[in-house]
Amino acid sequence: MEDKKEFVVALAGNANVGKSVIFNQLTGGNQIIGNWPGKTVEKAEGFIEQEGVRIRVVDLPGIYSLSTYSEEEIVSREFIAKEKPDLVINVVDAVNLERNLFFTLQLIELEVPLVIALNQYDILERKGLSINGKKLSELLGVPVIKTVAVHNKGLTELFEIVRNALLKGEKKVSHLRYGKEVESRIKELSEIISKKVKTYYPPRFVAIKLLENDPLIKKEIKDEEILKKADKFRKELKEIHGEEAETVIISERYAIASRIAESVIERKSTLKESMGDWFDKIALDKVWGYVFFILVTIGIFYAVFKFGSFFSDLLSNWLESFKPIFMRMPLTPFWNKILWDGIMEGVIAGIGIVLPYIAPFYLILAFLEDSGYLARIAFLTDNVMHKLGLHGKAFMPLIEGFGCNVPAVLGTRIMERDRDRFIAAILATLVPCSARTVIILGLVATFLGPVYALIIYVLDFILILITGRILNKFMKGTPSGLIMEMPRYRKPVMKIILKQTWIRLKDFVYFAFPIIIVANVVMEIFSIFNWIKPVANFLKPVMTDFLGLPPLAGITFLFGILRKELTLVMLSTLYHTTNFAKVLTPRQIFIFGFVTMIYIPCVATIAALKREFGWKRATAVTVGEFVGAIVLGGILNQILKLFMP
């Protein structure tokens, strides 16, 4: 291995241990984001080059075991076993050492060269505790480094140990032993496997997984003698312990992790209640927790509205001031209209109408994620989610839907069952994404007032609740329980928040902006050649007679299929104004906002649905939501005639 100049290092660990922070600190800007081949699980790769050594760093999904209950677990296990990285950095949460060691022990069973990063060590010290790193290293047989990734502490030492281990190429493997009954059967089974079967996995790992009744390993090991022997051993262990062999092995693994943690954790001072513990008494309270959650939600709503409204006017007015300059350019009237009314008005719509609402929303969402409060929201909403046929974990993709429905649909893969994933995905498409938020805040809140905008959100949430109840009733299966980690509160790191915000925002800048400008130009061409009126007349029976909207509104809905915010942009283009109160009545503003909120997923969300669930189900969701929005919008129009002009 001394001649090798390029190595592969994988980062593995539980969720919320700071693994991605270490990845970002090590690789800097040299990162590639994509999906694992044939999977919907995202992967991140980066590179480090130093003193002639090039290291490809692969950030594996955050998982809690190497079983096959989720795509993330399968991806991580297969990458380590089949790709055989030169080394794995196991990122461990120092505060929750025992729970994290459960995963570490499984990595050791994979016989992979390992280095442990004891991360978030500063939080452990604030709790009056320390870990004897030298003793932990001796017990596990692998190097151990204490790190505080968010402050870049210990990462230089971590890199040096990784680099030295790679250059030396040592592959020492020391197995931790189970109880006598389990260990004797692992040994006998692994000896047979090593003689009769060739597999990517180490024989001992295969033996353990066969005893755990792992379906993928059983599928790979086709030897009848081995499978019968494993089945016999599982029955024997059940007779001895009175529990399934899988449960016995998991219990023994936890017992080993517990003994190790107990022997290396040292108390330096009396444990004091942390600010986070105190705050959780409020944030997770059965009454005050919901009060606080509602106040936070309302606060976010008003903050985004106030910021967006102020900067939207400021930017729009400033950009509009350039119109005389463009109009004086020596061009024909046709090209003058294309340049200003087409291209520049599209730019103004993107910068002046959309960006001021999207950017602060993404910033606040990143703050909630990084602080740890988002997980509390999932806990609080578990009961509500059960009424929808799901559990609290489903709230995470639904919350993500407030930013964009596409990652929300893809994020449903955290659900274990296809039924749960499909229900969660349908509900996620009804969540008001940032593009819809632009419409509700930039139109309804601005011209009718924030209360009316809040009413539309309430109507949407009621619709989500009713849809969930209907789907839960008619789709086979029952909701499963919620088991999730409650991450600690932490002081949000501005660098990380800004990076997360930009990752989400750049999709709009790179993808939506060109669409807005092209759509604006197309609309201007339609206007110049008088093609708008025939299209509007064709849509009139639905748009005007049933929904009570002006005929031109139907054209904006066509563009909204590309991006939801285009409905508002196109409305501005068609009427040549951003003062929508001049062209729409209060009732029309309300109906327009409501129908736009729910009438159809955008094309990117439809593609995500197709990718996750196939064309048939994606088409069913799209058609169902379109018909539902038109019907509900028409009913709402008839009701509002009694109260609004």
XYZ file of C-alpha atoms in Angstrom:
645
model
C 0.000 0.000 0.000
C 3.032 2.264 0.268
C 2.830 2.941 -3.511
C -0.787 3.934 -3.430
C -1.330 7.681 -3.728
C -5.132 7.827 -3.754
C -7.267 6.460 -0.944
C -10.967 6.197 -0.092
C -12.157 7.148 3.391
C -15.792 6.792 4.502
C -17.476 8.781 7.269
C -20.008 6.662 9.187
C -22.104 7.304 12.277
C -25.524 7.919 13.774
C -27.665 10.867 12.734
C -27.010 14.218 14.476
C -23.451 13.422 15.589
C -21.778 16.153 13.505
C -20.643 13.798 10.748
C -21.502 16.216 7.941
C -19.724 19.043 9.761
C -16.519 16.972 9.857
C -17.037 16.156 6.175
C -17.406 19.854 5.308
C -14.389 20.871 7.408
C -12.170 18.191 5.858
C -13.209 18.626 2.225
C -13.953 22.352 2.112
C -15.525 23.280 -1.202
C -14.333 20.160 -3.063
C -17.677 18.368 -2.830
C -19.992 16.493 -5.200
C -23.637 15.864 -4.224
C -25.648 13.153 -5.969
C -27.550 9.926 -5.390
C -26.295 6.394 -4.878
C -26.768 4.361 -8.071
C -30.297 2.955 -8.165
C -31.184 4.550 -4.814
C -32.968 7.701 -3.689
C -30.477 8.147 -0.855
C -28.273 11.199 -1.261
C -24.513 10.822 -1.169
C -21.819 13.430 -0.672
C -18.227 13.017 -1.819
C -15.267 15.324 -1.394
C -11.515 15.323 -1.849
C -8.472 16.175 0.249
C -5.053 16.566 -1.331
C -1.951 17.018 0.784
C 1.727 16.226 0.227
C 1.041 14.073 -2.827
C -1.698 12.063 -1.116
C -5.230 12.316 -2.517
C -8.108 11.127 -0.333
C -11.669 10.683 -1.570
C -14.002 11.201 1.392
C -17.477 9.641 1.209
C -20.103 10.817 3.710
C -22.364 7.809 4.371
C -25.994 8.328 5.501
C -26.581 8.786 9.235
C -27.847 5.420 10.556
C -28.110 3.502 13.841
C -27.318 -0.042 12.712
C -26.089 -2.163 9.796
C -29.355 -4.041 9.442
C -31.497 -3.729 6.306
C -34.561 -1.889 7.558
C -33.953 1.170 5.350
C -32.197 2.132 2.112
C -29.683 4.180 4.127
C -28.581 1.099 6.076
C -28.295 -0.999 2.911
C -26.275 1.725 1.133
C -23.825 2.106 4.026
C -23.336 -1.624 4.562
C -22.859 -2.424 0.889
C -20.470 0.473 0.328
C -18.185 -0.622 3.170
C -18.350 -4.325 2.249
C -18.186 -4.103 -1.550
C -16.230 -0.902 -2.206
C -13.901 -1.698 0.700
C -12.761 1.834 1.623
C -9.199 2.056 2.881
C -10.467 3.398 6.199
C -13.705 4.363 7.959
C -13.954 7.317 10.340
C -16.672 6.427 12.826
C -18.050 9.728 14.156
C -19.358 9.125 17.680
C -21.417 11.483 19.833
C -19.321 11.728 23.014
C -22.388 12.598 25.110
C -24.272 9.461 24.025
C -21.322 7.086 23.955
C -23.193 3.897 24.877
C -25.837 4.267 22.166
C -23.241 5.182 19.541
C -20.995 2.231 20.443
C -23.827 -0.104 19.402
C -23.105 0.999 15.817
C -19.329 0.987 16.334
C -19.395 -2.686 17.342
C -21.136 -3.542 14.065
C -18.470 -1.648 12.084
C -15.841 -3.715 13.887
C -17.739 -6.852 12.857
C -17.340 -5.698 9.230
C -13.549 -5.925 9.820
C -12.957 -2.472 8.362
C -9.903 -0.331 9.305
C -11.408 2.108 11.774
C -10.659 5.451 13.455
C -13.094 6.879 16.000
C -13.799 10.620 16.257
C -15.332 11.379 19.665
C -17.226 14.442 18.491
C -19.097 17.178 20.409
C -16.680 16.601 23.258
C -17.110 20.164 24.550
C -20.761 19.416 25.406
C -19.686 16.343 27.378
C -17.216 18.443 29.375
C -19.894 21.036 30.140
C -21.874 18.191 31.702
C -18.951 17.564 34.073
C -17.850 14.360 32.334
C -14.822 13.110 30.418
C -13.865 9.984 28.471
C -10.619 8.076 28.916
C -9.685 8.003 25.242
C -6.625 5.786 25.728
C -8.633 3.133 27.569
C -11.439 3.263 25.002
C -8.865 2.811 22.232
C -7.409 -0.251 23.977
C -10.832 -1.835 24.559
C -11.946 -1.365 20.956
C -8.560 -1.896 19.356
C -8.841 1.252 17.199
C -7.454 4.838 17.432
C -9.698 7.368 19.228
C -9.549 11.174 18.750
C -11.551 13.804 20.660
C -13.054 16.450 18.353
C -15.290 19.529 18.365
C -16.055 19.741 14.644
C -18.060 22.992 14.661
C -15.025 24.789 16.117
C -12.501 22.806 14.022
C -10.884 21.342 17.168
C -9.111 17.987 16.946
C -9.588 17.706 13.180
C -5.908 18.305 12.395
C -4.960 15.440 14.730
C -7.745 13.315 13.232
C -6.439 13.916 9.711
C -2.864 13.076 10.730
C -3.917 9.753 12.300
C -6.030 8.927 9.238
C -3.173 9.818 6.882
C -0.623 7.758 8.825
C -2.987 4.777 9.009
C -3.548 4.964 5.247
C 0.163 5.161 4.432
C 1.051 2.303 6.787
C -1.824 0.210 5.488
C -2.350 -1.659 8.779
C -5.513 -3.755 8.966
C -5.636 -4.939 12.558
C -8.985 -6.495 13.460
C -9.941 -7.318 17.043
C -13.373 -8.863 17.579
C -15.424 -8.261 20.698
C -16.889 -11.512 21.975
C -20.517 -12.309 22.753
C -21.805 -14.667 25.472
C -20.800 -18.356 25.319
C -24.014 -19.672 23.712
C -24.000 -17.037 20.951
C -20.220 -17.009 20.399
C -19.911 -20.774 19.949
C -22.565 -20.741 17.226
C -21.014 -17.704 15.487
C -17.657 -19.484 15.458
C -19.024 -22.754 14.040
C -21.104 -21.005 11.413
C -18.315 -18.627 10.298
C -15.891 -21.581 9.851
C -18.338 -23.290 7.478
C -18.972 -20.018 5.608
C -15.250 -19.302 5.116
C -14.772 -22.751 3.546
C -17.862 -22.960 1.348
C -18.922 -19.425 0.328
C -17.238 -16.474 -1.335
C -18.839 -13.177 -0.354
C -17.990 -9.491 -0.017
C -18.690 -9.695 3.721
C -16.366 -11.202 6.359
C -17.438 -14.761 7.390
C -18.007 -13.720 11.000
C -20.256 -10.804 9.941
C -22.254 -13.144 7.671
C -22.643 -15.652 10.528
C -23.962 -12.950 12.889
C -26.381 -11.621 10.281
C -27.676 -15.130 9.519
C -28.367 -15.598 13.221
C -30.176 -12.226 13.107
C -32.249 -13.592 10.199
C -31.069 -10.823 7.848
C -33.061 -11.223 4.568
C -30.400 -9.793 2.213
C -27.615 -11.954 3.624
C -29.861 -15.037 3.409
C -30.550 -14.162 -0.221
C -26.815 -13.861 -0.941
C -25.836 -17.093 0.872
C -27.608 -19.702 -1.196
C -25.904 -22.760 0.340
C -28.682 -24.926 1.815
C -26.410 -26.514 4.450
C -25.402 -23.107 5.848
C -28.969 -21.766 5.834
C -30.288 -24.909 7.595
C -27.480 -24.721 10.159
C -28.261 -21.026 10.834
C -31.955 -21.831 11.197
C -31.109 -24.634 13.673
C -28.891 -22.282 15.716
C -31.606 -19.588 15.808
C -34.069 -22.113 17.220
C -31.529 -23.284 19.824
C -30.847 -19.709 20.986
C -34.577 -19.073 21.270
C -34.992 -22.202 23.424
C -32.082 -21.172 25.678
C -33.010 -17.472 26.120
C -36.755 -17.512 25.512
C -36.376 -14.774 22.853
C -35.624 -14.581 19.147
C -31.918 -14.919 18.276
C -31.916 -11.420 16.771
C -33.145 -9.934 20.059
C -30.539 -11.925 22.007
C -27.666 -10.641 19.829
C -28.925 -7.029 19.964
C -29.202 -7.273 23.766
C -25.677 -8.670 24.091
C -24.311 -5.992 21.764
C -25.913 -3.306 23.924
C -24.521 -4.998 27.048
C -20.982 -4.843 25.595
C -21.481 -1.176 24.637
C -22.784 -0.430 28.124
C -19.798 -2.117 29.857
C -17.304 -0.245 27.690
C -19.015 3.120 28.194
C -19.238 2.602 31.935
C -15.530 1.789 32.189
C -14.282 4.824 30.215
C -16.647 7.644 31.277
C -15.296 9.623 34.229
C -17.097 12.262 36.269
C -15.162 15.473 36.853
C -17.810 17.496 38.658
C -21.444 17.365 39.760
C -23.863 17.279 36.856
C -25.891 20.451 36.536
C -29.142 20.838 34.676
C -28.326 22.381 31.326
C -30.229 25.235 29.727
C -31.456 22.746 27.098
C -32.883 20.424 29.789
C -34.663 23.379 31.371
C -36.019 24.590 28.041
C -37.308 21.111 27.132
C -39.603 21.282 30.176
C -41.432 23.999 28.229
C -40.810 22.895 24.619
C -42.030 19.310 25.231
C -44.789 20.100 27.733
C -48.251 18.776 26.849
C -49.697 22.297 26.981
C -46.899 24.878 26.862
C -45.028 22.927 24.199
C -47.893 23.466 21.751
C -48.323 27.090 22.810
C -44.635 27.727 22.152
C -44.791 25.861 18.811
C -47.770 27.952 17.651
C -46.042 31.185 18.732
C -42.890 30.158 16.846
C -44.945 29.389 13.730
C -46.789 32.726 13.877
C -43.490 34.515 14.554
C -41.920 32.932 11.460
C -44.953 33.868 9.388
C -44.849 37.539 10.387
C -41.053 37.793 10.177
C -41.029 36.473 6.610
C -44.018 38.659 5.687
C -42.560 41.870 7.116
C -39.089 41.270 5.671
C -40.429 40.125 2.305
C -42.929 42.945 1.974
C -40.355 45.619 2.807
C -37.583 44.322 0.542
C -39.978 43.380 -2.266
C -41.111 47.014 -2.545
C -37.571 48.311 -2.124
C -36.034 46.052 -4.783
C -38.941 46.344 -7.242
C -38.929 50.145 -7.108
C -35.154 50.282 -7.504
C -35.131 47.905 -10.472
C -38.091 49.674 -12.116
C -36.064 52.907 -12.055
C -33.879 51.460 -14.845
C -36.828 51.319 -17.288
C -36.188 54.743 -18.926
C -32.607 53.677 -19.706
C -33.796 50.506 -21.459
C -36.550 52.338 -23.308
C -34.048 54.790 -24.822
C -32.002 51.989 -26.375
C -31.917 52.118 -30.203
C -34.114 49.050 -30.813
C -37.356 48.371 -32.681
C -40.554 48.476 -30.553
C -40.765 44.653 -30.767
C -37.281 44.080 -29.329
C -37.732 46.878 -26.815
C -40.805 45.101 -25.442
C -39.015 41.738 -25.428
C -35.994 43.232 -23.642
C -37.870 45.149 -20.950
C -41.367 43.633 -20.630
C -40.058 40.145 -21.308
C -36.538 39.723 -19.915
C -36.177 42.576 -17.403
C -39.694 42.249 -15.972
C -38.877 38.562 -15.437
C -35.699 39.521 -13.589
C -37.638 42.078 -11.509
C -40.318 39.493 -10.704
C -37.687 36.989 -9.546
C -35.632 39.440 -7.512
C -38.378 41.785 -6.368
C -41.352 39.490 -5.814
C -39.959 36.013 -5.071
C -36.476 36.249 -3.538
C -37.395 38.518 -0.566
C -39.811 35.854 0.720
C -37.855 32.683 -0.079
C -34.460 33.720 1.339
C -35.604 34.591 4.906
C -37.791 31.487 5.060
C -34.882 29.197 4.169
C -32.685 31.049 6.678
C -35.184 30.492 9.509
C -35.671 26.833 8.517
C -31.891 26.254 8.631
C -31.772 27.946 12.065
C -34.486 25.626 13.443
C -32.707 22.567 12.044
C -29.295 23.517 13.408
C -30.636 24.480 16.844
C -32.335 21.086 17.358
C -35.864 22.463 17.777
C -37.174 20.820 14.586
C -36.953 17.377 16.240
C -39.100 18.691 19.141
C -41.740 19.666 16.603
C -41.764 16.046 15.344
C -42.234 14.813 18.925
C -45.082 17.260 19.604
C -46.883 16.362 16.405
C -46.667 12.575 16.827
C -50.265 12.350 18.087
C -51.536 14.466 15.194
C -49.553 12.357 12.722
C -51.165 9.195 14.097
C -54.544 10.638 13.186
C -53.201 10.853 9.631
C -52.145 7.207 9.729
C -48.477 8.087 10.252
C -46.150 8.851 13.154
C -44.105 11.856 14.277
C -41.178 10.971 12.020
C -43.412 11.855 9.052
C -43.517 15.428 10.275
C -39.879 15.898 9.271
C -40.488 15.630 5.503
C -43.723 17.613 5.937
C -41.746 20.396 7.621
C -39.197 20.188 4.815
C -42.114 20.708 2.445
C -42.393 24.294 3.696
C -39.093 24.883 1.931
C -39.708 22.739 -1.164
C -42.000 19.794 -1.877
C -39.339 17.951 -3.910
C -36.954 17.125 -1.009
C -40.061 16.560 1.139
C -41.237 13.783 -1.201
C -37.730 12.321 -1.378
C -37.419 12.691 2.408
C -40.317 10.285 2.977
C -37.776 7.471 2.608
C -37.152 7.810 6.369
C -40.492 6.020 6.737
C -40.063 2.266 6.970
C -43.144 1.114 5.012
C -44.324 1.891 1.480
C -47.833 2.693 2.739
C -46.508 5.283 5.183
C -44.163 6.744 2.568
C -46.943 7.185 0.005
C -49.357 8.815 2.456
C -46.608 11.140 3.700
C -45.643 12.025 0.103
C -49.229 12.927 -0.834
C -49.565 15.119 2.242
C -46.150 16.676 1.539
C -47.385 17.871 -1.873
C -50.164 19.781 -0.087
C -47.772 21.550 2.295
C -47.350 25.222 1.298
C -43.789 25.358 -0.056
C -41.737 28.566 -0.188
C -43.032 29.281 -3.717
C -46.633 29.122 -2.462
C -45.606 31.210 0.535
C -44.484 33.888 -1.925
C -47.992 33.934 -3.430
C -49.803 33.933 -0.095
C -47.597 36.636 1.431
C -46.997 38.662 -1.735
C -50.660 38.638 -2.779
C -53.126 37.694 -0.028
C -51.255 39.093 2.991
C -50.166 42.236 1.150
C -53.568 43.185 -0.317
C -56.035 41.627 2.145
C -53.955 41.486 5.314
C -52.024 38.791 7.243
C -55.193 37.415 8.872
C -56.596 36.364 5.488
C -53.300 34.720 4.598
C -53.419 32.837 7.901
C -56.967 31.669 7.096
C -55.722 30.137 3.810
C -52.980 28.305 5.719
C -55.561 27.025 8.223
C -57.789 25.809 5.358
C -54.799 24.046 3.812
C -53.899 22.341 7.108
C -57.529 21.219 7.540
C -57.391 19.786 4.013
C -54.155 17.926 4.872
C -55.799 16.516 8.017
C -58.929 15.365 6.164
C -56.885 13.885 3.290
C -54.687 12.009 5.772
C -57.719 10.595 7.575
C -59.269 9.426 4.290
C -56.019 7.834 3.081
C -55.499 6.177 6.472
C -58.989 4.693 6.308
C -58.799 3.318 2.762
C -55.133 2.279 2.500
C -54.313 -1.067 4.108
C -52.157 -1.139 7.235
C -51.947 0.528 10.627
C -49.655 3.362 11.772
C -46.445 2.276 13.471
C -44.944 3.805 16.599
C -42.297 6.519 16.730
C -38.761 5.781 17.884
C -36.411 8.673 17.256
C -33.448 10.429 18.753
C -33.989 13.772 20.452
C -30.850 15.757 19.562
C -29.459 18.235 22.050
C -30.015 21.920 21.634
C -26.963 23.665 20.316
C -25.947 27.171 19.477
C -26.572 27.520 15.735
C -23.383 28.104 13.745
C -23.899 30.950 11.297
C -21.498 29.464 8.745
C -23.532 26.228 8.643
C -26.877 28.081 8.560
C -25.766 30.265 5.654
C -24.437 27.223 3.788
C -27.706 25.285 4.240
C -29.669 28.356 3.171
C -27.573 28.788 0.034
C -27.854 25.085 -0.923
C -31.647 25.466 -0.896
C -31.646 28.938 -2.422
C -29.348 28.128 -5.334
C -32.004 25.797 -6.757
C -34.184 28.864 -7.205
C -31.335 31.014 -8.536
C -29.988 28.410 -10.989
C -33.202 26.593 -11.952
C -36.235 28.827 -11.341
C -34.765 32.140 -12.465
C -34.225 31.061 -16.093
C -37.742 29.549 -16.157
C -39.255 32.808 -14.851
C -37.444 34.862 -17.505
C -38.274 32.449 -20.368
C -41.912 32.240 -19.240
C -42.068 36.034 -19.110
C -40.683 36.299 -22.645
C -43.206 33.694 -23.884
C -46.062 35.642 -22.301
C -44.836 38.839 -23.918
C -44.746 37.144 -27.341
C -48.294 35.868 -26.728
C -49.293 39.451 -25.875
C -47.637 40.997 -28.941
C -49.339 38.538 -31.313
C -52.703 38.685 -29.447
C -52.719 34.974 -28.593
C -53.648 35.464 -24.936
C -57.346 36.179 -25.461
C -58.207 32.876 -27.271
C -56.485 30.837 -24.531
C -58.251 32.853 -21.821
C -61.639 32.352 -23.519
C -61.038 28.594 -23.696
C -60.435 28.511 -19.902
C -63.310 30.928 -19.113
C -65.982 28.310 -18.156
C -63.814 27.009 -15.326
C -61.850 30.132 -14.404
C -64.598 32.736 -14.536
C -67.952 30.981 -14.392
C -67.018 28.469 -11.686
C -64.061 29.942 -9.758
C -65.060 33.584 -10.207
C -61.581 34.591 -11.405
C -60.773 36.828 -14.389
C -60.130 34.808 -17.598
C -56.428 35.700 -17.661
C -55.892 33.943 -14.317
C -56.221 30.581 -16.049
C -53.115 31.299 -18.108
C -51.072 31.949 -14.968
C -52.076 28.511 -13.630
C -50.569 26.893 -16.727
C -47.184 28.429 -15.877
C -47.617 27.519 -12.220
C -47.138 23.875 -13.199
C -43.476 24.748 -13.879
C -42.973 26.743 -10.677
C -45.721 27.855 -8.301
C -44.380 31.397 -7.957
C -44.780 31.821 -11.725
C -48.547 32.263 -11.199
C -47.871 35.542 -9.391
C -45.082 36.531 -11.779
C -47.304 35.906 -14.805
C -50.189 37.793 -13.178
C -47.851 40.760 -12.866
C -46.753 40.329 -16.499
C -50.284 40.022 -17.926
C -51.638 43.068 -16.090
C -48.356 45.066 -16.178
C -48.608 45.881 -12.478
C -47.621 44.560 -9.085
C -50.542 46.377 -7.459
C -52.904 43.426 -7.792
C -55.696 45.217 -5.895
C -56.295 47.219 -9.097
C -57.075 44.131 -11.181
C -58.522 41.615 -8.688
C -61.366 41.949 -6.180
C -60.732 40.833 -2.557
C -62.696 37.620 -3.222
C -60.685 36.890 -6.358
C -57.423 37.468 -4.479
C -58.504 34.984 -1.803
C -59.698 32.337 -4.317
C -56.563 32.762 -6.438
C -54.348 32.248 -3.373
C -56.308 29.193 -2.177
C -56.459 27.408 -5.553
C -52.775 28.113 -6.267
C -51.917 26.613 -2.893
C -53.363 23.188 -3.741
C -54.231 22.892 -7.436
C -51.333 20.769 -8.740
C -47.769 19.819 -7.724
C -45.076 21.590 -9.742
C -43.362 19.584 -12.481
C -40.290 18.913 -10.291
C -42.505 17.479 -7.523
C -44.371 15.322 -10.057
C -40.989 14.004 -11.242
C -40.031 13.239 -7.618
C -43.328 11.355 -7.122
C -42.699 9.366 -10.302
C -39.185 8.544 -9.156
C -40.322 7.320 -5.745
C -43.669 5.665 -6.537
C -43.947 5.206 -10.322
C -45.982 6.930 -13.046
C -49.371 5.485 -12.076
C -49.365 6.784 -8.527
C -47.695 10.081 -9.535
C -50.417 10.655 -12.160
C -53.176 9.728 -9.694
C -51.892 12.290 -7.147
C -51.546 15.010 -9.813
C -55.012 14.514 -11.341
C -56.632 14.086 -7.921
C -55.192 17.330 -6.566
C -56.094 19.267 -9.732
C -59.744 18.138 -9.684
C -59.954 18.606 -5.905
C -58.593 22.164 -6.090
C -61.064 23.203 -8.814
C -64.039 21.685 -6.952
C -63.044 23.169 -3.574
C -62.219 26.530 -5.164
C -65.677 26.659 -6.808
C -67.429 25.782 -3.532
C -65.363 28.400 -1.669
C -66.251 30.976 -4.326
C -69.982 30.410 -3.773
C -69.568 30.690 0.010
C -67.447 33.864 -0.192
C -70.020 35.600 -2.404
C -72.025 35.995 0.789
C -69.215 37.827 2.622
C -66.821 39.385 0.115
C -67.311 41.516 -3.034
